């Protein structure tokens, strides 16, 4: 059982808790009432707000829709006005641009092309939207007038600023091929940069908008004229320089500074001068001959103008290649790609035809020269042909894309020159063989015949043209085509040809030598000519070329020379035979000579004296130009005669065969030697 005190305390505790719970319940009830009231107030406010929003929405939506419509209408109005302005502008194009078009594009190409663009757009608009409009005709006429002005401006710019390239600049341009060290290329500015830009813009406009190709004809005609005039100017430069100073500027040894060209001796492309200089050297060494009866026109004393013409043509060929290359580079930026090759082909025709015509004239002149046996003129073909063949790869490269007729012009000229060259070589060999023997034209002193000097001089020309001459001969071989023969084959053909000429010359000289009545003079004549041939072959290195097919040529000539010396020495037998021991009378010392013996001794002395005087008088007028050979022959003859005469004089000089010994013993041994020493010396 719970004590009363604890139950009482428990009751109070429970009562306190109940009272607290009642107070809490009362607070919650009050709070719920307040919350309900607030909710009712909020619902009332929201209902009022919703009502107001609905009223506002019903008022704004119609306004918004009306505003959108107004904005759309405003945009339409603005677009319409813009279109109207755009359309109206086309109607004003003619009046706005007429003045600019009338005044032309000179000096204001940018503005002019802008006006032409406006006119072009106006034409397109009226054609699409109002083809019957009178405005279309207006802008069309204005467009055509503007196009004509642009074409005229193109022609004017090309005409005014296209300049002939100066000869000195061309020579500097060519010289780049001959320099040993790499140097900067010489540039050609055909048109000033600003002018070139204008020309390019006009050409592009004419192609794109003008639908016009006439300007291409204008371009190639103007540039063709400048190219042709540049090459002709170079040729004239050579002529004038040669006539005034004889030394036209040549790029043979070009300057380091290309902006300060100076005049230099011309670089000869051939060996005409070289061979003549060799001939002069031989003359100084006593190898030159006298004028003989050759029907070959002499090579000495050729007019230098022939060399100048050759040099000029060769340089013009090189100039054409360089200038044509430069023209093609210029053309690439101006002419549309699909018209470039055709325009270039037309552009180079005049200059190329001029070169080909001049080349054919050279062939024609060579053909006429062969007929009159003027082989010095024919020689001009050799350096030209060599240069054409060397330049052909560059020619072919430059002419890529041109017509076949254009490409074939140079090969045709080369073939013509090879044919005429081969003809010249063959005719020259025949003329050497058939040169007539004319007694009145033979050298009286037995020196070198002009036929010999001309033949050797001609062969010397071939040294620097071995490949060219060999190719000429090979081109006539039926067993070989123009491209199948080797350089070795050509060299053998040339060697065979030279041996043929030398063989023909030797046969002709033998025939000519028979014109002389005196066998000794005939021997001296053959000796001089053979010696001249041998020395010439050795000095000019022709002997190596001969040796390709004739190994014993040098030995053979030396044998011929020695044989003629022996033949000449036999002429002295009629002098030495008088005093030869086999023909002398035999007598005993101290025994008085009989009259017959004295008479025989007198006859021996007289025969020797007369023969010696006669031979010295005759042979003094003969000539042996080669100092070495002259001294050799004199010494050999002097030794023979002095020895024979000395023996004779020793035996009979003190014999009393006459009361007047001075009448018969006219010469001492030394005097005889001195007389022989003066042989072959016309100045003594």
XYZ file of C-alpha atoms in Angstrom, residues 6-664:
659
model
C 3.517 9.908 -1.523
C -0.014 9.688 -2.932
C -0.661 13.261 -2.096
C 2.572 14.368 -3.729
C 1.745 12.283 -6.787
C -1.679 13.854 -7.093
C -0.235 17.344 -6.899
C 2.308 16.480 -9.557
C -0.401 15.154 -11.866
C -2.598 18.146 -11.277
C 0.292 20.453 -12.119
C 0.937 18.628 -15.384
C -2.769 18.725 -16.281
C -2.914 22.388 -15.661
C 0.161 22.897 -17.951
C -1.413 20.772 -20.684
C -4.627 22.795 -20.489
C -2.670 25.995 -20.834
C -0.794 24.565 -23.847
C -4.056 23.435 -25.422
C -5.540 26.852 -24.915
C -2.464 28.450 -26.628
C -2.724 26.122 -29.584
C -6.438 26.816 -29.942
C -5.754 30.569 -29.952
C -2.975 30.095 -32.522
C -5.211 28.075 -34.822
C -7.875 30.738 -34.681
C -5.322 33.405 -35.575
C -3.970 31.211 -38.367
C -7.439 30.696 -39.782
C -8.006 34.380 -39.717
C -4.700 35.066 -41.505
C -5.533 32.413 -44.073
C -8.873 33.955 -44.751
C -7.187 37.343 -45.144
C -4.516 35.921 -47.537
C -7.139 34.116 -49.608
C -9.036 37.316 -49.827
C -5.922 39.235 -50.924
C -4.954 36.602 -53.533
C -8.463 36.513 -54.878
C -8.380 40.246 -55.224
C -4.909 40.109 -56.908
C -6.066 37.412 -59.299
C -8.994 39.469 -60.248
C -6.848 42.463 -60.878
C -4.330 40.425 -62.969
C -7.123 39.123 -65.133
C -8.336 42.624 -65.653
C -4.734 43.794 -66.507
C -4.189 40.884 -68.928
C -7.443 41.584 -70.643
C -6.294 45.166 -71.068
C -2.540 44.599 -72.180
C -2.820 41.681 -74.651
C -4.757 43.689 -77.258
C -2.232 46.512 -76.893
C 0.716 44.113 -77.352
C -0.776 42.600 -80.469
C -1.398 46.038 -81.859
C 2.201 47.047 -81.097
C 3.578 43.972 -82.911
C 1.525 44.795 -85.952
C 2.771 48.353 -85.893
C 6.417 47.166 -85.679
C 5.912 44.763 -88.585
C 4.376 47.507 -90.631
C 7.303 49.791 -89.782
C 9.835 47.154 -90.896
C 7.986 46.594 -94.133
C 7.974 50.293 -94.775
C 11.731 50.506 -94.130
C 12.475 47.541 -96.417
C 10.286 49.004 -99.102
C 12.048 52.328 -98.843
C 15.450 50.576 -98.996
C 14.413 48.626 -102.083
C 13.117 51.767 -103.642
C 16.397 53.516 -102.884
C 18.324 50.590 -104.390
C 16.179 50.530 -107.515
C 16.256 54.288 -107.841
C 20.089 54.169 -107.569
C 20.236 52.128 -110.786
C 18.380 54.894 -112.545
C 21.022 57.323 -111.302
C 24.046 55.199 -112.265
C 24.293 56.617 -115.764
C 24.283 60.221 -114.600
C 26.558 59.521 -111.612
C 29.266 57.713 -113.632
C 29.043 59.373 -117.041
C 31.627 62.037 -116.231
C 34.137 59.508 -114.872
C 33.686 57.241 -117.882
C 34.012 60.161 -120.262
C 37.252 61.352 -118.667
C 38.777 57.876 -118.828
C 40.745 55.686 -116.417
C 44.141 57.399 -116.732
C 45.502 58.177 -113.304
C 42.480 56.839 -111.394
C 42.020 53.249 -112.400
C 40.624 52.198 -109.002
C 37.802 54.756 -109.150
C 37.149 53.981 -112.793
C 36.820 50.232 -112.192
C 34.468 50.995 -109.275
C 32.238 52.984 -111.644
C 32.360 50.196 -114.193
C 31.246 47.756 -111.471
C 28.219 49.980 -110.760
C 27.351 50.146 -114.443
C 27.720 46.376 -114.762
C 25.256 45.835 -111.882
C 22.803 48.328 -113.408
C 22.938 46.481 -116.719
C 22.258 43.180 -114.969
C 19.319 44.722 -112.999
C 17.568 46.212 -115.992
C 18.132 43.054 -118.046
C 16.473 40.972 -115.304
C 13.699 43.352 -114.253
C 13.061 45.832 -117.020
C 14.506 44.660 -120.313
C 12.420 47.172 -122.268
C 13.530 50.108 -120.159
C 15.333 52.949 -121.975
C 17.674 53.016 -119.000
C 19.033 49.638 -120.087
C 20.260 51.077 -123.374
C 21.819 53.991 -121.527
C 23.866 51.874 -119.157
C 24.743 49.418 -121.936
C 26.164 52.198 -124.091
C 28.004 53.602 -121.101
C 29.403 50.153 -120.307
C 30.648 49.662 -123.864
C 32.216 53.112 -123.848
C 33.923 52.316 -120.554
C 35.181 49.001 -121.879
C 36.615 50.725 -124.958
C 38.348 53.221 -122.699
C 39.892 50.395 -120.695
C 41.071 48.716 -123.901
C 42.510 52.034 -125.038
C 44.201 52.510 -121.657
C 45.667 49.011 -121.893
C 47.095 49.790 -125.327
C 48.356 53.180 -124.138
C 50.113 51.765 -121.076
C 51.731 48.989 -123.088
C 52.819 51.367 -125.849
C 54.162 54.127 -123.586
C 56.015 51.923 -121.151
C 57.235 49.037 -123.335
C 60.840 49.961 -124.060
C 63.459 48.364 -126.278
C 66.048 46.529 -124.169
C 69.445 48.213 -124.587
C 72.257 46.201 -126.227
C 74.518 46.578 -123.184
C 71.819 45.193 -120.891
C 71.216 42.289 -123.274
C 74.943 41.512 -123.358
C 75.052 41.560 -119.573
C 72.053 39.221 -119.571
C 73.797 36.825 -121.959
C 77.067 37.006 -120.049
C 75.561 35.127 -117.132
C 75.974 31.868 -119.115
C 79.720 32.320 -119.547
C 80.649 33.248 -115.984
C 82.590 30.778 -113.906
C 81.270 31.919 -110.547
C 77.640 32.207 -109.552
C 76.334 35.735 -109.731
C 72.949 37.332 -109.418
C 70.845 37.198 -112.536
C 70.446 40.377 -114.478
C 66.768 41.276 -114.188
C 64.742 42.874 -116.933
C 61.994 45.314 -115.930
C 59.886 45.445 -119.049
C 57.225 47.581 -117.307
C 57.394 49.706 -114.140
C 55.785 47.928 -111.183
C 52.900 50.390 -110.850
C 52.165 50.207 -114.578
C 52.363 46.417 -114.502
C 49.780 46.304 -111.712
C 47.418 48.517 -113.727
C 47.907 46.393 -116.833
C 47.191 43.211 -114.891
C 43.994 44.676 -113.333
C 42.728 45.886 -116.707
C 43.436 42.538 -118.373
C 41.630 40.642 -115.622
C 38.648 42.970 -115.823
C 38.474 42.640 -119.611
C 38.539 38.862 -119.335
C 36.055 38.579 -116.452
C 33.586 41.348 -117.229
C 34.464 42.668 -120.685
C 34.255 39.279 -122.399
C 36.989 40.625 -124.654
C 40.149 38.989 -126.046
C 41.251 41.732 -128.432
C 43.605 43.119 -125.808
C 45.657 39.904 -126.144
C 46.297 40.747 -129.793
C 47.282 44.264 -128.755
C 49.607 42.806 -126.142
C 51.453 40.396 -128.420
C 51.748 42.953 -131.241
C 53.344 45.555 -128.968
C 55.622 43.109 -127.153
C 56.514 41.367 -130.402
C 57.644 44.685 -131.860
C 59.776 45.431 -128.784
C 61.368 41.981 -128.853
C 62.183 42.253 -132.537
C 63.558 45.777 -132.151
C 65.674 44.762 -129.161
C 67.372 41.988 -131.129
C 67.869 44.207 -134.180
C 69.271 46.907 -131.903
C 71.852 44.429 -130.597
C 72.883 43.559 -134.132
C 73.181 47.225 -135.070
C 75.247 47.785 -131.904
C 77.782 45.250 -133.153
C 77.976 46.907 -136.554
C 78.383 50.422 -135.214
C 80.880 49.399 -132.540
C 82.926 47.498 -135.096
C 82.965 50.349 -137.604
C 83.901 52.918 -134.963
C 86.310 51.089 -132.683
C 86.565 47.522 -133.887
C 85.909 46.250 -130.362
C 82.173 45.995 -129.647
C 81.252 45.323 -126.042
C 81.212 41.642 -125.411
C 80.389 39.594 -122.342
C 83.340 37.274 -122.946
C 84.813 38.289 -119.587
C 81.934 40.088 -117.881
C 82.447 42.603 -115.126
C 81.812 41.826 -111.504
C 79.690 44.980 -111.382
C 76.972 44.692 -113.925
C 75.814 48.242 -113.478
C 79.021 49.579 -114.978
C 79.654 47.678 -118.224
C 82.805 48.528 -120.101
C 83.971 47.794 -123.595
C 85.989 44.636 -124.005
C 87.532 42.947 -127.027
C 85.000 40.787 -128.758
C 85.076 37.088 -128.041
C 85.358 35.364 -131.416
C 83.109 32.355 -131.594
C 85.224 30.723 -134.260
C 88.894 30.257 -135.003
C 89.211 32.377 -138.118
C 91.273 34.994 -136.326
C 93.096 32.300 -134.378
C 94.156 30.441 -137.496
C 95.288 33.615 -139.214
C 97.331 34.499 -136.165
C 98.934 31.094 -136.374
C 99.722 31.769 -140.000
C 101.402 35.025 -138.989
C 103.454 33.131 -136.412
C 104.585 30.705 -139.076
C 105.535 33.648 -141.242
C 107.698 35.028 -138.451
C 109.378 31.646 -138.158
C 109.934 31.475 -141.875
C 107.118 29.159 -142.830
C 104.921 31.480 -144.828
C 104.619 31.145 -148.541
C 104.219 33.298 -151.610
C 101.099 33.771 -153.660
C 100.676 30.795 -155.889
C 98.254 29.622 -158.493
C 95.515 28.388 -156.205
C 91.979 28.873 -157.424
C 90.882 29.055 -153.765
C 90.132 32.571 -152.629
C 92.831 33.390 -150.014
C 91.838 33.238 -146.375
C 94.364 35.861 -145.311
C 93.187 39.433 -145.155
C 89.536 38.533 -144.650
C 87.276 41.444 -143.984
C 86.630 41.707 -140.235
C 83.035 42.596 -141.043
C 82.402 38.923 -141.773
C 83.465 38.043 -138.236
C 81.358 40.867 -136.827
C 78.293 39.593 -138.669
C 78.933 36.102 -137.327
C 79.399 37.362 -133.779
C 76.313 39.531 -134.062
C 74.151 36.632 -135.248
C 75.398 34.296 -132.516
C 74.734 36.901 -129.833
C 71.313 37.631 -131.322
C 70.409 33.948 -131.046
C 71.380 33.940 -127.361
C 69.571 37.234 -126.875
C 66.391 35.780 -128.372
C 66.432 32.889 -125.891
C 66.938 35.162 -122.881
C 64.454 37.809 -123.988
C 61.851 35.209 -124.940
C 62.175 33.637 -121.496
C 61.695 37.049 -119.928
C 58.709 37.801 -122.165
C 57.060 34.556 -121.129
C 57.442 35.400 -117.447
C 55.890 38.820 -118.075
C 53.050 37.276 -120.052
C 52.109 34.826 -117.280
C 50.746 37.593 -115.056
C 48.840 39.411 -117.797
C 47.345 36.850 -120.190
C 44.803 34.212 -119.010
C 46.301 30.769 -118.584
C 44.499 29.049 -121.451
C 45.641 31.780 -123.880
C 49.263 32.052 -122.733
C 50.921 29.559 -125.100
C 49.092 30.821 -128.168
C 49.819 34.468 -127.346
C 53.480 33.673 -126.669
C 53.702 31.784 -129.969
C 52.398 34.845 -131.814
C 54.602 37.201 -129.802
C 57.918 35.549 -130.754
C 57.148 34.903 -134.420
C 58.612 38.103 -135.897
C 61.873 37.878 -133.966
C 62.190 34.126 -134.562
C 61.385 34.445 -138.262
C 63.987 37.209 -138.525
C 66.648 34.958 -137.017
C 65.659 32.009 -139.172
C 65.636 34.172 -142.313
C 69.051 35.535 -141.509
C 70.253 31.985 -140.880
C 68.888 30.858 -144.244
C 70.612 33.860 -145.843
C 73.865 32.653 -144.295
C 73.226 29.220 -145.788
C 72.448 30.803 -149.157
C 75.592 32.946 -148.999
C 77.613 29.848 -148.116
C 76.111 28.002 -151.061
C 77.119 30.810 -153.432
C 80.552 31.009 -151.816
C 81.112 27.305 -152.470
C 80.367 27.858 -156.143
C 83.047 30.557 -156.376
C 85.401 28.573 -154.082
C 85.317 31.235 -151.364
C 85.616 28.835 -148.467
C 86.502 31.599 -146.005
C 82.865 32.721 -146.172
C 81.654 29.158 -145.686
C 83.611 29.004 -142.431
C 81.110 31.378 -140.826
C 78.631 28.496 -140.812
C 80.751 26.498 -138.351
C 80.623 28.758 -135.260
C 76.983 29.571 -135.961
C 75.995 25.929 -136.308
C 77.903 24.985 -133.175
C 76.163 27.731 -131.220
C 72.730 26.769 -132.563
C 73.234 23.160 -131.491
C 74.493 24.230 -128.064
C 71.523 26.564 -127.655
C 68.934 24.087 -128.955
C 68.000 22.643 -125.504
C 67.219 26.161 -124.256
C 65.337 26.867 -127.480
C 63.246 23.733 -127.044
C 62.482 24.632 -123.436
C 61.419 28.171 -124.347
C 59.226 26.955 -127.210
C 57.346 24.353 -125.156
C 53.666 24.559 -125.915
C 54.085 26.497 -129.164
C 52.896 25.206 -132.521
C 54.826 22.405 -134.212
C 55.747 24.755 -137.061
C 57.421 27.065 -134.544
C 59.316 24.263 -132.815
C 60.602 22.880 -136.133
C 62.177 26.114 -137.367
C 65.476 25.759 -135.521
C 65.967 22.038 -136.307
C 65.283 22.878 -139.960
C 67.952 25.579 -139.961
C 70.431 23.262 -138.232
C 69.816 20.606 -140.876
C 70.354 23.157 -143.668
C 73.617 24.315 -142.119
C 74.864 20.776 -141.601
C 74.088 19.967 -145.214
C 75.804 23.052 -146.623
C 78.739 22.548 -144.252
C 79.209 18.980 -145.432
C 78.974 20.217 -149.016
C 81.646 22.825 -148.308
C 83.972 20.246 -146.774
C 83.572 17.895 -149.707
C 84.019 20.636 -152.311
C 87.063 21.976 -150.517
C 88.722 18.555 -150.642
C 87.883 18.289 -154.352
C 89.282 21.748 -155.055
C 92.505 20.865 -153.281
C 92.772 17.833 -155.502
C 91.865 19.590 -158.738
C 93.591 22.956 -158.291
C 95.170 23.539 -161.730
C 98.909 23.763 -162.377
C 99.600 27.244 -163.691
C 103.246 27.823 -164.519
C 103.015 31.602 -164.379
C 101.498 31.414 -160.899
C 104.026 29.062 -159.345
C 106.353 30.651 -156.755
C 109.618 31.421 -158.567
C 111.713 30.805 -155.469
C 110.149 27.439 -154.634
C 108.570 28.578 -151.418
C 105.262 27.419 -149.943
C 102.411 27.481 -152.426
C 99.295 29.412 -151.524
C 97.269 26.252 -152.047
C 99.190 24.696 -149.161
C 98.781 27.634 -146.777
C 95.094 27.929 -147.631
C 94.494 24.215 -147.155
C 96.273 24.126 -143.794
C 94.578 27.312 -142.667
C 91.195 25.859 -143.556
C 91.917 22.671 -141.638
C 93.006 24.710 -138.633
C 89.526 26.195 -138.509
C 88.209 22.728 -137.802
C 90.174 22.331 -134.557
C 87.662 24.318 -132.519
C 84.770 22.815 -134.482
C 85.664 19.146 -134.326
C 82.258 18.007 -133.109
C 80.452 20.344 -135.479
C 82.487 19.340 -138.538
C 82.292 15.675 -137.560
C 78.527 15.938 -137.212
C 78.348 17.560 -140.653
C 80.187 14.621 -142.175
C 78.187 12.103 -140.155
C 74.906 13.685 -141.237
C 75.701 12.688 -144.809
C 76.371 9.069 -143.912
C 73.509 6.874 -145.110
C 74.205 4.398 -142.333
C 73.613 6.871 -139.530
C 70.746 9.095 -138.546
C 70.978 12.558 -137.041
C 70.919 11.157 -133.523
C 72.575 7.750 -133.788
C 76.232 8.588 -134.353
C 78.657 8.924 -131.473
C 81.278 11.603 -130.901
C 83.990 8.988 -131.485
C 82.442 8.104 -134.830
C 82.327 11.787 -135.785
C 85.947 12.237 -134.722
C 87.072 9.364 -136.921
C 85.120 10.778 -139.850
C 86.800 14.149 -139.368
C 90.227 12.526 -139.094
C 89.565 10.592 -142.291
C 88.481 13.818 -143.990
C 91.623 15.701 -142.918
C 93.785 12.838 -144.155
C 91.900 12.966 -147.440
C 92.572 16.698 -147.818
C 96.257 16.222 -146.974
C 96.461 13.336 -149.445
C 94.845 15.424 -152.177
C 97.196 18.287 -151.354
C 100.257 16.057 -151.579
C 99.185 14.696 -154.954
C 98.528 18.198 -156.257
C 101.889 19.456 -154.991
C 103.658 16.590 -156.744
C 101.880 17.548 -159.942
C 102.734 21.219 -159.512
C 106.377 20.475 -158.792
C 106.724 19.115 -162.325
C 106.149 22.612 -163.651
C 109.713 23.470 -162.599
C 112.314 22.542 -165.199
C 115.039 22.346 -162.551
C 114.652 19.163 -160.460
C 116.490 20.877 -157.585
C 113.981 23.722 -157.469
C 111.192 21.167 -157.662
C 112.736 19.400 -154.660
C 113.048 22.677 -152.724
C 109.415 23.449 -153.544
C 108.215 20.067 -152.268
C 110.515 20.290 -149.250
C 109.142 23.705 -148.288
C 105.544 22.604 -148.671
C 105.969 19.304 -146.843
C 107.871 21.018 -144.053
C 105.194 23.712 -143.824
C 102.477 21.058 -143.604
C 104.288 19.084 -140.912
C 105.136 22.118 -138.778
C 101.612 23.435 -139.146
C 100.118 20.125 -138.095
C 102.372 19.995 -135.036
C 101.892 23.597 -133.969
C 98.109 23.557 -134.314
C 97.628 20.083 -132.788
C 96.125 18.838 -136.022
C 98.640 16.002 -135.872
C 96.702 14.404 -132.975
C 93.524 14.476 -135.006
C 95.278 13.016 -138.031
C 96.755 10.269 -135.837
C 93.271 8.985 -135.017
C 93.194 7.208 -138.389
C 96.764 7.671 -139.678
C 99.339 6.765 -137.047
C 102.390 7.144 -139.300
C 101.557 10.538 -140.809
C 104.302 12.425 -138.982
C 106.981 9.887 -139.850
C 105.807 9.829 -143.453
C 106.181 13.607 -143.810
C 109.643 13.523 -142.278
C 110.650 10.853 -144.784
C 109.273 12.945 -147.664
C 111.176 15.976 -146.411
C 114.441 14.011 -146.153
C 113.888 12.542 -149.599
C 113.541 16.022 -151.130
C 116.698 17.187 -149.356
C 118.577 14.269 -150.923
C 117.103 15.112 -154.325
C 118.262 18.709 -153.911
C 121.759 17.617 -152.879
C 122.085 15.680 -156.105
C 121.965 19.016 -157.931
C 125.467 19.688 -156.556
C 126.905 16.534 -158.111
C 127.535 18.381 -161.358
C 129.784 20.674 -159.315
C 131.469 18.148 -157.059
C 131.819 15.549 -159.831
C 134.421 17.812 -161.476
C 136.654 17.514 -158.441
C 135.674 14.067 -157.203
C 138.636 11.788 -156.642
C 137.326 9.153 -159.032
C 137.535 11.612 -161.916
C 140.970 13.096 -161.099
C 144.106 12.354 -163.181
C 146.725 10.169 -161.573
C 150.343 11.331 -161.730
C 153.595 10.760 -159.921
C 154.886 13.448 -157.607
C 157.883 15.293 -159.011
C 157.110 14.112 -162.514
C 156.414 16.800 -165.030
C 152.773 16.884 -166.048
C 151.845 16.196 -169.550
C 149.788 18.696 -171.512
C 146.770 16.420 -171.385
C 146.996 16.200 -167.608
C 147.431 19.948 -167.206
C 144.444 20.526 -169.447
C 142.360 18.093 -167.428
C 143.208 19.847 -164.171
C 142.335 23.202 -165.727
C 139.016 21.800 -166.871
C 138.327 20.432 -163.401
C 138.999 23.786 -161.751
C 137.048 25.668 -164.391
C 134.123 23.260 -164.259
C 133.991 23.516 -160.479
C 134.255 27.304 -160.502
C 131.633 27.745 -163.194
C 129.269 25.244 -161.612
C 129.713 26.766 -158.151
C 129.065 30.278 -159.417
C 126.092 29.193 -161.482
C 124.454 27.232 -158.684
C 125.078 29.945 -156.097
C 123.655 32.557 -158.427
C 120.543 30.486 -159.145
C 119.962 29.061 -155.713
C 120.579 32.334 -153.976
C 117.198 33.408 -155.343
C 115.500 30.314 -154.030
C 113.884 30.360 -150.604
C 113.713 28.044 -147.622
C 111.660 30.091 -145.134
C 112.188 27.688 -142.232
C 115.380 28.922 -140.564
C 116.149 25.560 -139.000
C 115.754 23.683 -142.251
C 117.643 26.350 -144.197
C 120.613 26.161 -141.835
C 120.507 22.374 -141.850
C 120.550 22.121 -145.663
C 123.236 24.806 -146.014
C 125.469 23.161 -143.439
C 125.114 19.704 -144.935
C 125.879 20.988 -148.426
C 128.696 23.172 -147.176
C 130.342 20.224 -145.444
C 130.123 18.033 -148.556
C 131.424 20.672 -150.976
C 134.115 22.033 -148.653
C 135.431 18.555 -147.921
C 135.513 17.575 -151.582
C 136.997 20.913 -152.699
C 139.481 20.952 -149.832
C 140.799 17.521 -150.813
C 141.019 18.590 -154.450
C 142.684 21.880 -153.642
C 145.177 20.197 -151.320
C 146.194 17.811 -154.085
C 146.330 20.195 -157.058
C 146.676 23.622 -155.534
C 150.486 23.457 -155.583
C 150.794 21.494 -158.803
C 152.278 23.585 -161.667
C 149.443 22.984 -164.097
C 149.310 26.599 -165.288
C 151.334 29.799 -165.420
C 148.226 31.713 -164.126
C 147.055 29.782 -161.084
C 144.828 32.660 -159.895
C 142.776 32.181 -163.041
C 141.777 28.691 -161.929
